[in-house]
Amino acid sequence: MTMPLFKVLKPGLQTTVQDSGRLGYQQYGISPSGAMDSYSMQLANLLTGNPLGEAVLEAAMPGPSLEALNDVSIAICGGDLQPMVNGQEMPMWKSSILKKGEVLSFGKLKSGARAYISFAGGIDVPPVLGSKSTFINGKLGGFNGRALEAGDILYGHPAVMKNKFLHPDLIPEYKKQLAVRVILGPHIEKFTKDTIEQFLSSEYIISAQSNRMGYRLDGPKLSHIGGADIISDAIPLGGIQVPANGQPIILMAERQTTGGYARITTVISVDIPALAQAQPGSVIRFKNVSIKEAQDLYIEWKRLFKCLSLGTGL
Amino acid sequence: MNLVIVPLGDSAVRISLGDKIDEGTNGCIRKLINKLEKAKISGVIEWVPAYTSLAIYYEPDRISYAALCKELEKIHHSSVQFHQDKPVVFEIPVCYGGEMGPDLAYVAEYHGLSEQEIIKLHANREYLIYMMGFMPGFPYLGGLPEKVAVPRLENPRKSVLPGSVGIGGNQTGIYPADVPSGWRIIGVTPVSLFEPIKEEPFLLSAGNYIKFVPIDKEQFLKIKKLGESYQVKTYARE
């Protein structure tokens, strides 16, 4: 039965409902959206006994304040925004019970960039085009197509269960220096060998102008052969476009589906979660890998989740 | 001829089918999509047609890059002819000028023509929907006559009315929702291009055509009032 889950006391900077994304509609211009850090989203769901792709809250700094309207097991994974229950710090990467009337709030940013809050029984918002993810620019999905606002009441199927925790090996450590693996292309004809070499050997800093759509990077200017424009084509998650100013932009979860700037490389899937947890000011070094290597890592990653789900009988 | 396939990271590939934006290239993309729909390659999630290419998204744990390339070559070379529906032309009613098309006068003046002449040139011709993107339900159209092309606004508007029909350079299109735009707005359609909760949420799709049909304010309000029950007129393109 649908029951009130929580009331938003303070919305935070940007707190949205996200799941594994809206697939199948990119040909109509619908951004897949979804959790920026799908690793943390899935683990949070695992801990509260939800299907791995169930909707969770994604919260950036400053985080929200939420008042529980029913007893419910929750788990918080991802960036450490110092979660607290009634002002008392609560542990991350494990589930705990939030009692009716208790307030979940967040303090200072300790590490990472985004926290994922799962609720046992999930969040009850209507799926739009097959997904509960909020697509902010498209004003659709999630809670009324927007980030949460003070006074919003969200519903779910709140359940209380035995607390669970994760093996420490599964808990990532977020660093200010990142090695991000990429696959070259697709528009390599727009860059000289030297430019590609320069991109792969330089340090890039994530600028403050970074959001769910994309991360702007500051670093050595990359030049094009014959201008930055291409005949517009589809942009995958992690595509790195280089506009005319020569400063690359990594396209993230809420990217546009197509674009007209040359792309030098694409970030491999398994490196997206760490990138999603990188704060502005973090330093990135890119490393070129083969497709085979990237796909082997992806398969391993999927297998991990399969094993974890089996372990919990999901 | 073999397909020109390049990886877009580890979970997508792009097939190039030409280097010119024209109907021939678009026809090749349509044909390939038709074969993809029939082939139902396991592990393929979705595809996104663009002006000269088709991107295919897939799950690498279900099909590898190498295996996908092989499958794509196979269906590309298969001589099996699938029935392909003729492209559909959607007749999109547009109320041109006045408060609905604040820039129509500018476009007319720019070309030394009357507003009526601009409307005649812009409407009553078939524009191919090459691709959709930028925002939900936004069609990238080809076929704008040079005689109505105009430079974009120097200061983009903060917002345009949903359904606004605009010209930006040598492109024309319809904004399905209120967004900032630097295009010259010449009219508004009362027809909704995107209704997320409808069973068929999108009116338009790549590979089909649009024809703008001028209507007056009275007809505009009538269609607006009908809302979802208004049926956009269509016909098959020979």
Coordinates of C-alpha atoms in Angstrom, one line a residue:
Chain A
M1 CA 0.0 0.0 0.0
T2 CA 1.2 3.5 -0.8
M3 CA 2.1 5.4 2.3
P4 CA 3.7 8.8 3.0
L5 CA 7.5 8.3 3.1
F6 CA 8.9 11.7 4.0
K7 CA 8.3 15.4 4.0
V8 CA 10.9 17.8 2.6
L9 CA 11.8 20.3 5.2
K10 CA 14.7 21.8 3.2
P11 CA 15.3 20.8 -0.4
G12 CA 19.1 21.2 -0.5
L13 CA 20.9 22.4 -3.6
Q14 CA 19.5 19.8 -6.0
T15 CA 17.8 16.7 -4.7
T16 CA 16.2 14.6 -7.4
V17 CA 14.5 11.2 -7.7
Q18 CA 16.7 9.0 -10.0
D19 CA 16.8 5.4 -11.1
S20 CA 18.9 3.7 -13.7
G21 CA 17.7 6.0 -16.4
R22 CA 15.2 6.4 -19.2
L23 CA 16.3 4.2 -22.1
G24 CA 14.8 3.9 -25.5
Y25 CA 13.7 7.4 -26.2
Q26 CA 17.0 9.1 -27.2
Q27 CA 15.9 9.1 -30.8
Y28 CA 13.1 11.6 -29.8
G29 CA 15.5 13.9 -27.9
I30 CA 14.9 12.4 -24.4
S31 CA 18.0 12.5 -22.3
P32 CA 18.4 9.2 -20.4
S33 CA 19.1 11.1 -17.1
G34 CA 19.3 8.6 -14.2
A35 CA 21.7 8.4 -11.3
M36 CA 25.1 10.0 -12.1
D37 CA 26.8 7.4 -9.9
S38 CA 25.0 4.2 -10.7
Y39 CA 27.3 2.1 -8.5
S40 CA 26.3 3.9 -5.3
M41 CA 22.6 3.9 -6.4
Q42 CA 22.6 0.2 -6.9
L43 CA 24.4 -0.5 -3.6
A44 CA 22.0 1.7 -1.7
N45 CA 19.1 -0.3 -3.2
L46 CA 20.9 -3.6 -2.4
L47 CA 21.2 -2.6 1.3
T48 CA 17.5 -1.8 1.6
G49 CA 16.3 -4.9 -0.2
N50 CA 15.1 -3.1 -3.3
P51 CA 15.6 -4.1 -6.9
L52 CA 19.0 -2.6 -8.0
G53 CA 17.4 -0.1 -10.4
E54 CA 14.7 1.2 -8.0
A55 CA 14.4 5.0 -7.6
V56 CA 16.5 6.7 -5.0
L57 CA 17.2 10.3 -4.0
E58 CA 20.4 11.8 -5.5
A59 CA 21.5 14.7 -3.3
A60 CA 24.3 17.3 -4.0
M61 CA 25.8 19.7 -1.5
P62 CA 24.1 21.1 0.5
G63 CA 22.0 18.1 1.1
P64 CA 18.3 18.1 2.0
S65 CA 16.4 17.8 5.4
L66 CA 13.7 15.1 5.3
E67 CA 11.2 14.2 8.0
A68 CA 10.2 10.5 8.0
L69 CA 6.5 10.1 7.9
N70 CA 6.6 6.4 8.6
D71 CA 9.2 4.0 9.9
V72 CA 11.5 2.9 7.1
S73 CA 14.8 1.3 6.5
I74 CA 17.2 3.6 4.5
A75 CA 20.7 3.4 3.2
I76 CA 23.0 6.1 2.1
C77 CA 25.9 5.4 -0.3
G78 CA 28.1 7.6 -2.5
G79 CA 29.6 10.9 -1.4
D80 CA 29.9 11.6 2.3
L81 CA 27.7 14.7 2.9
Q82 CA 27.8 13.9 6.6
P83 CA 24.3 12.4 7.0
M84 CA 22.6 12.8 10.4
V85 CA 19.5 11.6 12.1
N86 CA 18.1 14.1 14.5
G87 CA 21.5 15.8 14.5
Q88 CA 23.4 12.5 15.3
E89 CA 25.8 11.4 12.6
M90 CA 24.7 8.2 10.9
P91 CA 26.9 5.6 9.2
M92 CA 27.0 5.3 5.4
W93 CA 27.1 2.2 3.2
K94 CA 24.8 0.3 5.6
S95 CA 21.1 0.3 6.2
S96 CA 19.5 1.6 9.3
I97 CA 16.0 2.4 10.4
L98 CA 14.6 5.9 10.3
K99 CA 11.7 6.2 12.7
K100 CA 8.6 8.2 12.0
G101 CA 9.2 11.8 13.0
E102 CA 13.0 11.6 12.8
V103 CA 14.8 14.0 10.6
L104 CA 17.5 13.0 8.1
S105 CA 19.7 16.0 7.4
F106 CA 23.2 16.6 6.0
G107 CA 26.2 18.5 7.2
K108 CA 29.6 19.2 5.6
L109 CA 30.9 17.6 2.5
K110 CA 33.6 15.2 3.6
S111 CA 34.2 13.3 0.4
G112 CA 32.7 12.7 -3.0
A113 CA 30.0 14.9 -4.5
R114 CA 26.6 13.1 -4.5
A115 CA 24.8 11.0 -1.9
Y116 CA 22.3 8.3 -2.8
I117 CA 19.5 7.6 -0.4
S118 CA 17.4 4.5 -0.8
F119 CA 14.2 3.7 1.0
A120 CA 13.1 0.1 1.6
G121 CA 10.1 -0.4 -0.7
G122 CA 11.2 2.3 -3.1
I123 CA 9.9 5.8 -4.0
D124 CA 6.4 6.0 -5.5
V125 CA 6.5 8.4 -8.3
P126 CA 4.8 7.6 -11.6
P127 CA 7.2 6.2 -14.2
V128 CA 7.3 8.5 -17.3
L129 CA 8.5 6.8 -20.5
G130 CA 9.5 3.8 -18.4
S131 CA 11.6 5.5 -15.8
K132 CA 11.2 7.4 -12.5
S133 CA 14.3 9.5 -13.2
T134 CA 14.0 13.2 -13.1
F135 CA 15.0 14.9 -16.4
I136 CA 15.2 18.5 -15.1
N137 CA 15.6 20.3 -18.4
G138 CA 12.8 18.3 -20.0
K139 CA 10.6 18.9 -16.9
L140 CA 9.6 15.3 -16.8
G141 CA 9.9 12.2 -14.6
G142 CA 10.8 12.1 -10.9
F143 CA 8.7 14.2 -8.6
N144 CA 6.6 16.5 -10.8
G145 CA 9.5 16.7 -13.3
R146 CA 11.7 18.8 -10.9
A147 CA 14.1 18.8 -8.0
L148 CA 12.5 18.5 -4.6
E149 CA 11.1 21.7 -2.9
A150 CA 10.3 22.4 0.7
G151 CA 6.9 21.0 1.7
D152 CA 6.9 18.2 -0.9
I153 CA 5.6 14.9 0.5
L154 CA 6.9 11.8 -1.2
Y155 CA 5.2 8.4 -1.0
G156 CA 6.5 4.9 -1.1
H157 CA 5.9 1.4 0.4
P158 CA 8.0 1.9 3.5
A159 CA 9.3 -1.3 5.0
V160 CA 11.5 -2.1 8.0
M161 CA 14.1 -4.8 7.8
K162 CA 17.2 -6.2 9.4
N163 CA 20.2 -3.9 9.0
K164 CA 22.7 -4.8 6.5
F165 CA 26.2 -3.6 5.7
L166 CA 28.8 -4.0 3.0
H167 CA 32.2 -5.6 2.8
P168 CA 34.7 -2.7 3.1
D169 CA 36.2 -3.7 -0.2
L170 CA 33.0 -2.5 -1.9
I171 CA 33.3 1.0 -0.5
P172 CA 35.1 3.3 -2.9
E173 CA 37.6 5.9 -1.8
Y174 CA 37.0 9.2 -3.6
K175 CA 40.2 11.0 -4.5
K176 CA 41.0 14.5 -5.7
Q177 CA 43.3 13.0 -8.4
L178 CA 41.5 10.8 -10.8
A179 CA 42.8 8.5 -13.5
V180 CA 40.0 8.2 -16.1
R181 CA 40.1 5.7 -18.8
V182 CA 38.9 6.6 -22.3
I183 CA 38.3 5.1 -25.7
L184 CA 39.6 7.3 -28.6
G185 CA 37.2 8.9 -31.0
P186 CA 34.7 9.2 -32.6
H187 CA 35.9 12.4 -34.3
I188 CA 39.7 11.8 -34.3
E189 CA 39.9 13.3 -37.8
K190 CA 39.2 16.7 -36.2
F191 CA 42.4 16.5 -34.1
T192 CA 46.1 16.0 -34.9
K193 CA 48.1 13.2 -33.3
D194 CA 49.9 15.8 -31.2
T195 CA 46.6 17.2 -29.9
I196 CA 45.4 13.8 -28.9
E197 CA 48.8 13.1 -27.3
Q198 CA 48.5 16.5 -25.5
F199 CA 45.0 15.5 -24.2
L200 CA 46.2 12.2 -22.9
S201 CA 49.3 13.6 -21.2
S202 CA 47.9 16.7 -19.6
E203 CA 46.1 17.4 -16.4
Y204 CA 42.6 18.7 -16.5
I205 CA 40.7 20.3 -13.6
I206 CA 37.0 20.0 -13.2
S207 CA 35.6 23.5 -13.2
A208 CA 32.9 24.9 -11.0
Q209 CA 30.6 25.0 -14.0
S210 CA 29.8 21.3 -13.8
N211 CA 26.4 19.7 -13.3
R212 CA 24.3 16.7 -14.1
M213 CA 24.5 17.6 -17.8
G214 CA 28.3 17.8 -18.1
Y215 CA 31.6 18.7 -16.5
R216 CA 33.6 21.5 -17.9
L217 CA 37.3 21.0 -17.7
D218 CA 40.1 23.6 -17.4
G219 CA 43.5 22.7 -18.9
P220 CA 45.7 23.0 -22.0
K221 CA 43.7 24.3 -24.9
L222 CA 43.0 21.7 -27.6
S223 CA 43.0 22.8 -31.2
H224 CA 40.9 21.4 -34.0
I225 CA 41.6 20.7 -37.6
G226 CA 39.1 22.8 -39.6
G227 CA 37.0 24.1 -36.6
A228 CA 35.1 22.5 -33.7
D229 CA 31.8 21.9 -35.6
I230 CA 30.8 18.5 -36.8
I231 CA 27.6 17.4 -38.5
S232 CA 25.5 16.7 -35.4
D233 CA 25.4 13.1 -34.2
A234 CA 24.5 11.1 -31.1
I235 CA 26.3 11.7 -27.8
P236 CA 26.9 8.8 -25.5
L237 CA 27.4 9.0 -21.7
G238 CA 31.0 10.1 -21.1
G239 CA 31.5 11.6 -24.5
I240 CA 34.2 14.3 -24.3
Q241 CA 33.4 17.2 -26.6
V242 CA 35.8 20.0 -27.5
P243 CA 34.0 23.2 -28.4
A244 CA 35.8 26.1 -30.2
N245 CA 37.5 27.4 -27.0
G246 CA 39.5 24.2 -26.8
Q247 CA 38.4 23.3 -23.2
P248 CA 36.8 19.8 -23.1
I249 CA 33.4 19.0 -21.6
I250 CA 32.6 15.5 -20.4
L251 CA 28.9 14.7 -21.1
M252 CA 27.2 13.2 -18.1
A253 CA 23.8 11.6 -17.2
E254 CA 21.6 14.5 -18.2
R255 CA 23.4 15.3 -21.5
Q256 CA 21.6 16.3 -24.6
T257 CA 21.1 13.3 -26.9
T258 CA 22.8 14.8 -29.9
G259 CA 25.5 17.5 -30.4
G260 CA 27.5 19.4 -32.9
Y261 CA 31.0 19.6 -31.4
A262 CA 33.9 17.3 -32.2
R263 CA 34.4 14.6 -29.6
I264 CA 38.0 13.5 -28.9
T265 CA 37.3 10.4 -26.6
T266 CA 34.6 8.7 -24.5
V267 CA 35.0 7.7 -20.9
I268 CA 34.6 4.0 -20.3
S269 CA 31.4 2.9 -18.4
V270 CA 33.1 1.6 -15.3
D271 CA 34.9 5.0 -14.7
I272 CA 31.7 7.1 -14.7
P273 CA 30.8 6.5 -11.0
A274 CA 34.1 7.8 -9.8
L275 CA 33.8 10.8 -12.1
A276 CA 30.3 11.4 -10.8
Q277 CA 31.8 11.7 -7.3
A278 CA 34.5 14.1 -8.3
Q279 CA 34.2 17.6 -6.9
P280 CA 35.0 20.8 -8.9
G281 CA 38.8 21.3 -8.5
S282 CA 39.6 17.6 -8.8
V283 CA 42.4 16.8 -11.2
I284 CA 41.9 14.3 -14.0
R285 CA 44.4 12.4 -16.1
F286 CA 43.1 10.5 -19.0
K287 CA 44.4 7.1 -20.2
N288 CA 43.6 5.4 -23.5
V289 CA 42.4 1.8 -23.3
S290 CA 41.1 -0.7 -25.9
I291 CA 37.4 -1.5 -26.3
K292 CA 38.2 -5.1 -25.3
E293 CA 39.7 -3.9 -22.0
A294 CA 36.7 -1.6 -21.3
Q295 CA 34.2 -4.2 -22.1
D296 CA 35.9 -6.9 -20.0
L297 CA 35.8 -4.4 -17.1
Y298 CA 32.1 -3.8 -17.7
I299 CA 31.3 -7.5 -17.7
E300 CA 33.2 -7.9 -14.4
W301 CA 31.3 -5.0 -13.0
K302 CA 27.9 -6.5 -14.0
R303 CA 29.0 -9.8 -12.6
L304 CA 29.7 -8.2 -9.3
F305 CA 26.2 -6.9 -9.0
K306 CA 24.8 -10.2 -10.1
C307 CA 26.7 -12.0 -7.3
L308 CA 25.7 -9.4 -4.7
S309 CA 22.0 -9.7 -5.7
L310 CA 22.2 -13.5 -5.5
G311 CA 23.7 -13.2 -2.0
T312 CA 20.7 -11.3 -0.8
G313 CA 18.2 -13.5 -2.6
L314 CA 17.0 -10.6 -4.8
Chain B
M1 CA 30.5 -1.7 -49.5
N2 CA 31.4 -2.3 -45.9
L3 CA 29.9 -0.2 -43.2
V4 CA 31.9 2.5 -41.6
I5 CA 31.6 1.7 -37.9
V6 CA 33.4 3.5 -35.1
P7 CA 33.0 3.0 -31.4
L8 CA 31.3 5.6 -29.2
G9 CA 32.9 4.4 -26.0
D10 CA 32.3 0.8 -24.8
S11 CA 28.5 0.8 -25.1
A12 CA 27.7 2.4 -28.4
V13 CA 28.8 2.5 -32.0
R14 CA 28.2 5.0 -34.8
I15 CA 27.7 3.9 -38.4
S16 CA 28.4 6.6 -40.9
L17 CA 26.3 6.5 -44.0
G18 CA 27.6 9.5 -45.9
D19 CA 29.1 12.9 -45.4
K20 CA 26.4 15.1 -46.9
I21 CA 23.1 16.2 -45.4
D22 CA 20.7 15.0 -48.0
E23 CA 17.6 12.8 -48.6
G24 CA 19.7 10.0 -50.1
T25 CA 21.8 9.6 -46.9
N26 CA 18.7 9.8 -44.8
G27 CA 17.1 7.1 -46.9
C28 CA 20.0 4.8 -46.2
I29 CA 19.7 5.5 -42.5
R30 CA 16.0 4.7 -42.7
K31 CA 16.7 1.5 -44.5
L32 CA 19.2 0.4 -41.9
I33 CA 16.8 1.2 -39.1
N34 CA 14.2 -0.9 -40.8
K35 CA 16.6 -3.9 -40.9
L36 CA 17.6 -3.3 -37.3
E37 CA 13.9 -3.3 -36.2
K38 CA 13.4 -6.7 -37.9
A39 CA 16.7 -8.2 -36.8
K40 CA 16.2 -7.7 -33.1
I41 CA 19.9 -8.1 -32.3
S42 CA 20.2 -9.3 -28.7
G43 CA 21.9 -6.8 -26.5
V44 CA 20.9 -3.8 -28.6
I45 CA 19.0 -1.2 -26.5
E46 CA 18.2 1.7 -28.8
W47 CA 19.4 3.7 -31.8
V48 CA 19.6 7.4 -32.6
P49 CA 19.5 8.6 -36.2
A50 CA 21.4 11.8 -37.0
Y51 CA 22.0 13.7 -40.2
T52 CA 24.6 11.3 -41.7
S53 CA 24.9 8.6 -39.1
L54 CA 23.1 6.1 -36.9
A55 CA 24.3 5.5 -33.3
I56 CA 23.4 2.2 -31.8
Y57 CA 23.5 1.7 -28.0
Y58 CA 24.1 -1.8 -26.6
E59 CA 25.0 -3.8 -23.5
P60 CA 28.6 -5.1 -23.8
D61 CA 27.8 -7.9 -21.4
R62 CA 25.3 -9.3 -23.8
I63 CA 27.1 -8.5 -27.1
S64 CA 30.7 -7.5 -27.6
Y65 CA 31.8 -4.8 -30.0
A66 CA 33.3 -7.3 -32.4
A67 CA 30.2 -9.4 -32.4
L68 CA 27.9 -6.4 -32.9
C69 CA 30.0 -5.2 -35.8
K70 CA 29.6 -8.6 -37.4
E71 CA 25.9 -8.6 -36.9
L72 CA 25.5 -5.1 -38.3
E73 CA 27.5 -6.0 -41.4
K74 CA 25.4 -9.1 -41.8
I75 CA 22.1 -7.2 -41.7
H76 CA 23.5 -4.5 -43.9
H77 CA 24.5 -6.9 -46.6
S78 CA 21.4 -9.1 -46.4
S79 CA 19.4 -8.7 -49.5
V80 CA 16.1 -9.5 -47.8
Q81 CA 13.7 -6.7 -48.7
F82 CA 11.5 -5.8 -45.8
H83 CA 8.4 -3.9 -46.3
Q84 CA 9.1 -0.3 -45.5
D85 CA 6.3 2.1 -44.9
K86 CA 6.4 5.3 -47.0
P87 CA 7.4 8.4 -45.1
V88 CA 4.5 10.2 -43.6
V89 CA 3.9 14.0 -44.1
F90 CA 2.5 15.7 -41.0
E91 CA 0.5 18.8 -41.7
I92 CA 1.3 21.2 -38.9
P93 CA -1.1 24.1 -38.6
V94 CA 0.7 27.4 -37.9
C95 CA -0.6 30.8 -37.0
Y96 CA 2.0 33.1 -38.6
G97 CA 2.9 36.7 -37.6
G98 CA 1.3 39.1 -35.2
E99 CA 1.9 38.4 -31.5
M100 CA 2.5 34.7 -32.4
G101 CA 5.3 35.5 -34.8
P102 CA 7.0 38.6 -33.5
D103 CA 9.9 38.2 -35.9
L104 CA 7.9 37.7 -39.1
A105 CA 8.1 41.4 -40.0
Y106 CA 11.9 41.3 -39.6
V107 CA 12.3 38.3 -41.8
A108 CA 10.1 40.0 -44.5
E109 CA 12.1 43.2 -44.3
Y110 CA 15.4 41.3 -44.3
H111 CA 14.5 39.8 -47.7
G112 CA 12.6 42.8 -49.1
L113 CA 9.4 40.7 -49.3
S114 CA 6.0 41.0 -47.8
E115 CA 4.9 38.9 -44.8
Q116 CA 2.5 37.0 -46.9
E117 CA 5.3 36.1 -49.4
I118 CA 7.4 34.8 -46.5
I119 CA 4.5 32.7 -45.2
K120 CA 4.0 31.3 -48.7
L121 CA 7.6 30.4 -49.0
H122 CA 7.9 28.8 -45.5
A123 CA 4.6 26.9 -45.6
N124 CA 3.2 24.5 -48.2
R125 CA 6.5 22.5 -48.7
E126 CA 7.7 19.3 -47.3
Y127 CA 10.5 19.4 -44.8
L128 CA 12.4 16.2 -44.0
I129 CA 12.8 15.4 -40.3
Y130 CA 16.5 14.5 -40.4
M131 CA 16.8 13.9 -36.7
M132 CA 15.4 14.7 -33.3
G133 CA 17.4 16.1 -30.4
F134 CA 18.3 19.2 -28.5
M135 CA 15.1 18.8 -26.4
P136 CA 12.3 16.3 -26.2
G137 CA 10.4 16.2 -29.5
F138 CA 12.4 18.8 -31.3
P139 CA 12.8 18.1 -35.0
Y140 CA 15.8 19.1 -37.1
L141 CA 14.3 19.9 -40.5
G142 CA 15.9 20.1 -43.9
G143 CA 14.7 22.0 -46.9
L144 CA 14.3 25.6 -45.8
P145 CA 14.4 27.9 -48.9
E146 CA 17.3 30.3 -48.9
K147 CA 14.9 33.1 -49.6
V148 CA 13.7 33.0 -46.0
A149 CA 16.9 32.1 -44.2
V150 CA 17.9 34.8 -41.6
P151 CA 20.6 35.3 -39.0
R152 CA 19.8 34.4 -35.4
L153 CA 18.9 37.0 -32.8
E154 CA 21.9 38.7 -31.3
N155 CA 20.3 38.4 -27.9
P156 CA 18.4 35.1 -27.6
R157 CA 15.0 35.3 -25.9
K158 CA 14.8 33.9 -22.4
S159 CA 11.7 31.9 -23.4
V160 CA 9.5 31.2 -26.4
L161 CA 5.9 29.9 -26.4
P162 CA 5.5 26.1 -26.7
G163 CA 4.9 25.3 -30.3
S164 CA 6.9 28.3 -31.6
V165 CA 8.0 28.0 -35.2
G166 CA 11.3 29.7 -35.9
I167 CA 14.1 30.3 -38.4
G168 CA 17.8 30.2 -37.3
G169 CA 20.3 30.6 -40.2
N170 CA 19.3 28.1 -42.8
Q171 CA 17.3 25.9 -40.4
T172 CA 13.7 25.9 -39.3
G173 CA 11.9 24.0 -36.6
I174 CA 9.3 23.9 -33.9
Y175 CA 10.0 24.3 -30.2
P176 CA 7.8 21.7 -28.3
A177 CA 8.2 23.5 -25.0
D178 CA 9.2 26.9 -23.6
V179 CA 12.9 27.2 -23.9
P180 CA 15.4 30.0 -24.5
S181 CA 16.0 30.5 -28.2
G182 CA 18.0 32.7 -30.5
W183 CA 15.9 31.8 -33.5
R184 CA 13.5 34.3 -35.2
I185 CA 10.0 33.3 -34.2
I186 CA 7.6 33.6 -37.1
G187 CA 4.5 31.7 -35.8
V188 CA 3.1 29.2 -33.3
T189 CA 1.4 25.8 -33.8
P190 CA -1.4 24.9 -31.5
V191 CA -0.5 21.2 -31.9
S192 CA 1.4 19.5 -29.1
L193 CA 4.5 17.6 -30.3
F194 CA 5.2 15.8 -27.1
E195 CA 2.7 14.4 -24.5
P196 CA 4.8 12.3 -22.1
I197 CA 1.8 10.4 -20.6
K198 CA 0.1 9.5 -23.9
E199 CA 0.4 6.1 -25.3
E200 CA 2.1 7.6 -28.4
P201 CA 4.0 10.4 -26.7
F202 CA 5.7 11.7 -29.8
L203 CA 4.0 13.1 -32.9
L204 CA 7.1 13.2 -35.1
S205 CA 10.0 10.9 -35.8
A206 CA 13.1 11.1 -37.9
G207 CA 12.6 10.1 -41.6
N208 CA 9.1 11.5 -41.8
Y209 CA 8.2 15.0 -43.1
I210 CA 6.5 18.2 -41.9
K211 CA 4.4 20.6 -43.9
F212 CA 3.4 23.8 -42.3
V213 CA -0.2 24.9 -43.1
P214 CA -1.1 28.6 -42.4
I215 CA -4.1 29.1 -40.1
D216 CA -5.7 32.2 -38.6
K217 CA -6.1 33.1 -35.0
E218 CA -9.6 31.7 -34.8
Q219 CA -8.6 28.3 -36.1
F220 CA -5.6 28.4 -33.8
L221 CA -7.9 28.8 -30.8
K222 CA -10.2 26.1 -32.0
I223 CA -7.5 23.6 -32.4
K224 CA -6.0 24.6 -29.1
K225 CA -9.3 24.0 -27.5
L226 CA -9.7 20.6 -29.0
G227 CA -6.3 19.7 -27.5
E228 CA -5.5 16.0 -27.7
S229 CA -8.6 15.2 -29.7
Y230 CA -7.3 17.3 -32.6
Q231 CA -6.0 14.9 -35.3
V232 CA -3.1 16.2 -37.2
K233 CA -3.7 15.5 -40.9
T234 CA -1.2 13.2 -42.5
Y235 CA -0.6 11.6 -45.9
A236 CA 1.9 9.1 -47.3
R237 CA 4.7 10.6 -49.4
E238 CA 5.2 9.1 -52.8

